[in-house]
Amino acid sequence: MDEEQEHQTHNPGQDDENEIVAEGASVVHGEPPSDDNGPPKVDSEVEVLQEKVTKQIMKEGHGQIPSKYSTCFLHYRAWTESTRHKFEDTWNELRPLELVLGKEKKEMTGLSIGVASMKSGERALLHVGWELAYGKEGNFSFPNVPPMSDVLYEVELIGFDETKEGKARSDMTVEERIGAADRRKMDGNVLFKEEKLEEAMQQYEMAIAYMGDDFMFQLFGKYRDMALAVKNPCHLNMSACLIKLKRYEEAIAQCSMVLAEDENNAKALFRRGKARAELGQTDAAREDLLKARKYAPEDKAIGRELKLLAEHDKAVYQKQKEIYKGIFGPRPEPKPKHGVIVTQLILIWQLLISFFYRLLKREKHHGD
């Protein structure tokens, strides 16, 4: 209980050994992977990896390539080349794939050949012939993959663990998985302090990959608390990096994962509110920030964001006021009364003429 209270009252603007603060970091621009409009168009040189596998680099990676039996963590999208139908996307699921090179499933042989040639952080377009994909029969899990379909993969290698015996996460004990995730998290924190945001996110995402839904579902009591103490900070650190990279929707998704486990997490509320404000979602942003201030009333960063929202609302109100004024126009001024005066003078003149006419007529009558 004491630990829970300490967590809830922790200041979102303060650093600790588990979490990082991104509000003061320099901005680094990055680009999210391409969207769902079919396979990406790539102009880079085609590299032949094997008779049935070619690769085109979309983004350069760093470091070494993985060796056999390395446990690789990657995101990918897959399309059948003939129909251009996308049948799988791990980015949408926010769940990286774990692939042990040399121990992959048969239908992933071509994908593994491509991944084995990639460096951490590299993104590439792979063309895999049907013989090294889903074969003559296609795939029962993906009905839209017809028999003998060549496959296009957009792949990003997040990173890999060099494990000589090819030990997958499923073969690790709970302590081993949490320990491996924690090491990745600490590596990510070091990279963040060096302002290497993309590389830091790779480490956080690998840490999260060790604690997928299937793993967390099995945990109770102290083991679940241990896992969340590593997993949630990784999501928060990811959100901090994504905000700096101006990838606000992704940052919101990371914060929402934390709030699903801890609805009163002040850091998650603050960062989600900040990301929503950047997207113009002011009502939702204000709701998050007010709730964050409830659990961290002394935090100045929350106060600054709420002040910015108030100034934004004031500016919007003034702008709308000017727009409406332009639509309806200025208030009409009363017309001068010159017309009324002229009319009255004419009537008086007509009365005078009539009076003199009658008077002259009467005098003439008396003369006769």
Coordinates of C-alpha atoms in Angstrom, one line a residue:
M1 CA 0.0 0.0 0.0
D2 CA 2.8 2.4 0.8
E3 CA 4.5 1.7 -2.5
E4 CA 1.2 2.4 -4.3
Q5 CA 0.7 5.8 -2.5
E6 CA 4.3 6.7 -3.3
H7 CA 3.7 5.9 -7.0
Q8 CA 0.5 7.9 -7.2
T9 CA 2.0 11.1 -5.5
H10 CA 5.2 11.0 -7.5
N11 CA 5.8 14.3 -9.3
P12 CA 5.5 13.9 -13.1
G13 CA 8.2 16.6 -13.6
Q14 CA 10.8 14.8 -11.5
D15 CA 13.3 12.1 -12.7
D16 CA 14.0 8.8 -11.0
E17 CA 15.9 5.7 -11.8
N18 CA 13.0 4.1 -13.5
E19 CA 11.6 6.9 -15.6
I20 CA 13.0 9.7 -17.8
V21 CA 11.8 13.3 -18.3
A22 CA 11.5 14.5 -21.8
E23 CA 9.9 17.9 -21.4
G24 CA 13.3 19.7 -21.4
A25 CA 15.0 17.6 -24.1
S26 CA 15.9 18.9 -27.5
V27 CA 13.4 18.1 -30.3
V28 CA 14.4 15.4 -32.7
H29 CA 12.3 14.9 -35.8
G30 CA 11.4 11.4 -36.9
E31 CA 8.9 9.7 -39.2
P32 CA 6.5 6.9 -38.4
P33 CA 6.3 4.0 -40.7
S34 CA 4.3 4.4 -43.9
D35 CA 0.5 4.0 -43.8
D36 CA -2.0 1.4 -45.1
N37 CA -2.1 2.6 -48.8
G38 CA -0.4 -0.6 -50.1
P39 CA 3.2 -1.5 -50.0
P40 CA 5.6 1.5 -49.9
K41 CA 7.4 2.7 -53.0
V42 CA 11.1 2.4 -52.6
D43 CA 13.8 3.7 -55.0
S44 CA 16.9 2.3 -53.3
E45 CA 19.1 -0.3 -54.8
V46 CA 17.7 -3.9 -54.8
E47 CA 20.0 -6.3 -52.9
V48 CA 19.6 -10.0 -53.7
L49 CA 19.9 -12.0 -50.4
Q50 CA 18.9 -15.3 -51.9
E51 CA 17.3 -16.5 -55.1
K52 CA 13.8 -15.9 -53.7
V53 CA 14.5 -13.0 -51.4
T54 CA 15.4 -9.4 -52.2
K55 CA 15.8 -6.3 -50.0
Q56 CA 15.6 -2.5 -50.5
I57 CA 16.6 -0.4 -47.5
M58 CA 14.2 2.3 -46.5
K59 CA 16.0 3.6 -43.4
E60 CA 19.6 2.8 -42.4
G61 CA 20.3 1.0 -39.1
H62 CA 23.3 0.9 -36.8
G63 CA 25.6 -1.6 -35.2
Q64 CA 26.0 -5.2 -36.2
I65 CA 23.7 -7.7 -37.9
P66 CA 22.3 -10.6 -35.7
S67 CA 24.0 -14.0 -35.8
K68 CA 22.2 -17.4 -35.9
Y69 CA 20.0 -18.1 -33.0
S70 CA 19.7 -14.4 -32.0
T71 CA 16.3 -13.5 -30.7
C72 CA 15.1 -10.7 -32.9
F73 CA 12.3 -8.2 -32.2
L74 CA 10.7 -6.6 -35.2
H75 CA 7.6 -4.9 -36.5
Y76 CA 6.3 -5.7 -40.0
R77 CA 3.5 -5.3 -42.5
A78 CA 2.8 -8.0 -45.1
W79 CA 1.0 -7.8 -48.5
T80 CA 0.4 -10.4 -51.1
E81 CA 2.2 -9.1 -54.2
S82 CA -0.5 -10.1 -56.7
T83 CA -3.5 -8.6 -54.9
R84 CA -1.7 -5.9 -52.9
H85 CA -3.9 -7.0 -50.0
K86 CA -2.4 -6.3 -46.5
F87 CA -3.0 -9.3 -44.3
E88 CA -0.9 -8.6 -41.2
D89 CA 0.4 -5.5 -39.4
T90 CA 2.2 -5.7 -36.0
W91 CA 2.4 -1.9 -35.8
N92 CA -1.4 -1.7 -35.5
E93 CA -1.4 -4.2 -32.7
L94 CA 1.5 -2.5 -30.9
R95 CA 3.0 -5.9 -30.4
P96 CA 6.4 -6.7 -31.9
L97 CA 7.1 -10.1 -33.3
E98 CA 9.8 -12.3 -31.6
L99 CA 11.8 -14.3 -34.1
V100 CA 14.7 -16.7 -33.2
L101 CA 16.9 -16.9 -36.3
G102 CA 17.3 -20.5 -37.3
K103 CA 14.3 -21.6 -35.4
E104 CA 11.6 -19.8 -37.3
K105 CA 8.4 -21.3 -38.6
K106 CA 8.6 -22.6 -42.2
E107 CA 6.4 -19.8 -43.6
M108 CA 8.8 -17.2 -42.1
T109 CA 11.9 -18.6 -43.8
G110 CA 12.1 -15.7 -46.3
L111 CA 11.3 -13.1 -43.6
S112 CA 14.1 -14.6 -41.5
I113 CA 16.6 -14.4 -44.3
G114 CA 15.8 -10.7 -44.7
V115 CA 16.0 -10.0 -41.0
A116 CA 19.3 -11.7 -40.7
S117 CA 20.8 -9.1 -43.0
M118 CA 19.5 -6.1 -41.1
K119 CA 20.9 -3.9 -38.4
S120 CA 19.1 -2.6 -35.4
G121 CA 16.8 0.3 -36.4
E122 CA 16.9 -0.6 -40.0
R123 CA 13.7 -0.6 -42.0
A124 CA 13.5 -2.4 -45.4
L125 CA 11.1 -3.7 -48.0
L126 CA 11.5 -7.4 -48.6
H127 CA 10.3 -9.4 -51.6
V128 CA 9.9 -13.0 -50.8
G129 CA 8.9 -15.7 -53.3
W130 CA 6.1 -18.0 -52.4
E131 CA 8.4 -21.0 -51.9
L132 CA 9.9 -19.3 -48.8
A133 CA 6.5 -17.8 -47.7
Y134 CA 3.2 -19.6 -47.5
G135 CA 3.9 -22.2 -50.2
K136 CA 1.5 -23.9 -52.6
E137 CA -1.4 -24.0 -50.2
G138 CA -1.5 -20.4 -49.0
N139 CA -2.4 -19.9 -45.4
F140 CA -5.5 -21.0 -43.4
S141 CA -5.1 -18.2 -40.9
F142 CA -5.0 -15.6 -43.6
P143 CA -7.7 -16.5 -46.2
N144 CA -6.6 -13.6 -48.3
V145 CA -3.2 -15.2 -49.0
P146 CA -4.0 -17.4 -52.0
P147 CA -1.8 -20.4 -53.0
M148 CA 1.6 -19.7 -54.5
S149 CA 1.6 -16.0 -53.4
D150 CA 4.8 -13.9 -53.4
V151 CA 4.8 -11.7 -50.3
L152 CA 6.0 -8.1 -49.7
Y153 CA 7.2 -7.2 -46.2
E154 CA 7.9 -3.8 -44.8
V155 CA 10.1 -4.7 -41.8
E156 CA 11.8 -2.8 -39.0
L157 CA 14.3 -4.6 -36.8
I158 CA 13.8 -3.1 -33.4
G159 CA 16.8 -5.0 -32.0
F160 CA 18.1 -8.4 -31.0
D161 CA 19.5 -10.4 -28.2
E162 CA 22.6 -12.6 -28.9
T163 CA 21.6 -15.9 -27.3
K164 CA 23.8 -18.8 -28.3
E165 CA 21.3 -21.4 -27.4
G166 CA 18.5 -19.6 -29.1
K167 CA 16.5 -19.3 -25.9
A168 CA 13.1 -17.7 -26.6
R169 CA 11.1 -15.7 -24.1
S170 CA 8.7 -18.6 -23.7
D171 CA 11.6 -20.7 -22.4
M172 CA 12.6 -18.1 -19.8
T173 CA 11.6 -18.0 -16.1
V174 CA 9.5 -15.0 -14.9
E175 CA 12.6 -13.6 -13.2
E176 CA 14.7 -14.0 -16.4
R177 CA 12.1 -12.2 -18.5
I178 CA 11.7 -9.3 -16.1
G179 CA 15.5 -9.0 -15.7
A180 CA 16.0 -9.0 -19.4
A181 CA 13.3 -6.3 -19.8
D182 CA 14.8 -4.2 -17.0
R183 CA 18.3 -4.2 -18.7
R184 CA 16.7 -3.0 -21.9
K185 CA 14.9 -0.3 -20.1
M186 CA 18.2 0.9 -18.4
D187 CA 20.0 0.8 -21.8
G188 CA 17.1 2.9 -23.2
N189 CA 17.5 5.5 -20.5
V190 CA 21.2 5.9 -21.3
L191 CA 20.5 6.4 -24.9
F192 CA 17.8 9.0 -24.1
K193 CA 20.2 11.0 -22.0
E194 CA 22.4 11.0 -25.1
E195 CA 19.4 12.4 -27.1
K196 CA 19.3 9.3 -29.3
L197 CA 15.5 9.0 -29.1
E198 CA 15.0 6.5 -31.9
E199 CA 17.6 4.1 -30.5
A200 CA 16.2 4.6 -27.0
M201 CA 12.7 3.7 -28.2
Q202 CA 14.1 0.5 -29.7
Q203 CA 15.3 -0.5 -26.3
Y204 CA 12.0 0.3 -24.6
E205 CA 10.1 -1.6 -27.2
M206 CA 12.3 -4.6 -26.8
A207 CA 11.8 -4.5 -23.0
I208 CA 8.0 -4.3 -23.5
A209 CA 8.2 -7.3 -25.9
Y210 CA 9.4 -9.4 -23.1
M211 CA 6.2 -8.8 -21.2
G212 CA 3.4 -9.3 -23.8
D213 CA -0.2 -9.9 -22.9
D214 CA 0.2 -13.7 -22.8
F215 CA 2.9 -13.3 -20.2
M216 CA 1.2 -10.6 -18.1
F217 CA -2.1 -12.6 -18.0
Q218 CA -0.3 -15.4 -16.1
L219 CA 1.2 -13.2 -13.4
F220 CA -0.3 -12.5 -10.0
G221 CA 0.8 -10.8 -6.8
K222 CA 4.4 -9.8 -6.4
Y223 CA 5.4 -11.1 -9.9
R224 CA 2.8 -8.9 -11.6
D225 CA 3.9 -5.9 -9.5
M226 CA 7.5 -6.6 -10.5
A227 CA 6.6 -6.8 -14.2
L228 CA 4.5 -3.6 -14.1
A229 CA 7.3 -1.8 -12.4
V230 CA 9.4 -2.3 -15.5
K231 CA 6.7 -2.4 -18.2
N232 CA 4.8 0.8 -17.3
P233 CA 8.0 3.1 -17.1
C234 CA 8.9 1.8 -20.6
H235 CA 5.5 2.8 -22.0
L236 CA 5.9 6.2 -20.3
N237 CA 9.4 6.7 -21.6
M238 CA 8.2 5.7 -25.1
S239 CA 5.5 8.4 -24.8
A240 CA 8.1 11.0 -23.8
C241 CA 10.2 10.2 -26.8
L242 CA 7.2 10.2 -29.2
I243 CA 6.1 13.6 -28.0
K244 CA 9.5 15.0 -28.8
L245 CA 9.3 13.3 -32.2
K246 CA 5.9 14.9 -32.7
R247 CA 4.2 11.5 -33.1
Y248 CA 1.4 12.4 -30.8
E249 CA -1.2 9.7 -31.6
E250 CA 1.4 7.0 -30.8
A251 CA 2.3 8.8 -27.6
I252 CA -1.4 8.8 -26.6
A253 CA -1.5 5.0 -27.2
Q254 CA 1.5 4.4 -25.0
C255 CA 0.0 6.4 -22.1
S256 CA -3.4 4.7 -22.5
M257 CA -1.7 1.4 -21.9
V258 CA -0.3 2.6 -18.6
L259 CA -3.7 4.1 -17.6
A260 CA -5.4 0.7 -18.4
E261 CA -3.3 -0.7 -15.5
D262 CA -3.1 2.4 -13.3
E263 CA -5.9 4.9 -14.1
N264 CA -4.5 7.5 -11.7
N265 CA -0.9 7.5 -13.0
A266 CA 0.0 11.3 -13.0
K267 CA 2.8 10.9 -15.5
A268 CA 0.6 9.1 -18.0
L269 CA -2.2 11.6 -17.6
F270 CA 0.1 14.5 -18.0
R271 CA 1.8 13.2 -21.2
R272 CA -1.4 12.1 -22.7
G273 CA -2.9 15.5 -22.0
K274 CA 0.1 17.2 -23.5
A275 CA -0.1 15.0 -26.7
R276 CA -3.9 15.6 -27.0
A277 CA -3.4 19.4 -26.7
E278 CA -0.9 19.2 -29.5
L279 CA -3.5 17.5 -31.7
G280 CA -6.1 20.2 -30.8
Q281 CA -8.2 17.8 -28.6
T282 CA -8.5 20.5 -26.0
D283 CA -11.5 19.1 -24.0
A284 CA -9.9 15.7 -23.6
A285 CA -6.5 17.3 -22.9
R286 CA -8.0 19.5 -20.1
E287 CA -9.7 16.5 -18.5
D288 CA -6.4 14.6 -18.4
L289 CA -4.4 17.5 -17.1
L290 CA -6.9 18.4 -14.4
K291 CA -6.9 14.8 -13.2
A292 CA -3.1 14.8 -13.3
R293 CA -3.0 17.9 -11.1
K294 CA -5.3 16.2 -8.6
Y295 CA -2.6 13.5 -8.0
A296 CA 0.4 15.9 -8.4
P297 CA -0.8 19.3 -7.2
E298 CA 2.6 20.8 -6.9
D299 CA 3.8 19.9 -10.4
K300 CA 4.6 23.1 -12.3
A301 CA 4.7 21.4 -15.7
I302 CA 1.0 20.5 -15.3
G303 CA 0.2 24.1 -14.4
R304 CA 2.0 25.4 -17.4
E305 CA 0.1 23.1 -19.8
L306 CA -3.3 24.1 -18.2
K307 CA -2.3 27.8 -18.6
L308 CA -1.4 27.2 -22.3
L309 CA -4.9 25.6 -22.8
A310 CA -6.6 28.6 -21.1
E311 CA -4.7 31.0 -23.4
H312 CA -5.6 28.9 -26.4
D313 CA -9.3 29.0 -25.5
K314 CA -9.1 32.7 -25.0
A315 CA -7.5 33.2 -28.4
V316 CA -10.1 30.9 -30.1
Y317 CA -12.9 32.9 -28.5
Q318 CA -11.5 36.2 -29.7
K319 CA -11.1 34.8 -33.2
Q320 CA -14.7 33.5 -33.3
K321 CA -15.9 36.9 -32.0
E322 CA -14.2 38.6 -34.9
I323 CA -15.6 36.0 -37.4
Y324 CA -19.2 36.4 -36.2
K325 CA -18.8 40.2 -36.2
G326 CA -17.8 40.0 -39.9
I327 CA -20.7 37.7 -40.8
F328 CA -23.5 39.8 -39.2
G329 CA -21.8 43.2 -39.9
P330 CA -21.8 46.2 -37.6
R331 CA -24.9 47.4 -35.8
P332 CA -27.0 49.6 -38.2
E333 CA -26.9 53.3 -37.3
P334 CA -30.2 55.2 -37.0
K335 CA -31.0 57.1 -40.3
P336 CA -31.0 60.9 -40.2
K337 CA -34.5 62.5 -40.0
H338 CA -33.9 64.9 -43.0
G339 CA -36.6 63.1 -45.0
V340 CA -39.2 63.6 -42.3
I341 CA -38.5 67.4 -42.0
V342 CA -38.7 67.9 -45.7
T343 CA -42.1 66.1 -45.8
Q344 CA -43.4 68.3 -43.0
L345 CA -42.3 71.5 -44.8
I346 CA -44.0 70.4 -48.0
L347 CA -47.3 69.8 -46.1
I348 CA -47.1 73.2 -44.4
W349 CA -46.4 74.9 -47.8
Q350 CA -49.4 73.0 -49.3
L351 CA -51.6 74.2 -46.4
L352 CA -50.5 77.8 -46.8
I353 CA -51.2 77.8 -50.6
S354 CA -54.7 76.3 -49.9
F355 CA -55.4 78.9 -47.3
F356 CA -54.4 81.8 -49.6
Y357 CA -56.4 80.3 -52.5
R358 CA -59.6 80.2 -50.3
L359 CA -59.0 83.7 -49.1
L360 CA -58.6 85.1 -52.6
K361 CA -61.7 83.2 -53.8
R362 CA -63.7 84.6 -50.9
E363 CA -62.6 88.2 -51.7
K364 CA -63.5 87.8 -55.3
H365 CA -66.9 86.5 -54.3
H366 CA -67.6 89.6 -52.1
G367 CA -66.5 91.9 -55.0
D368 CA -69.0 90.4 -57.4

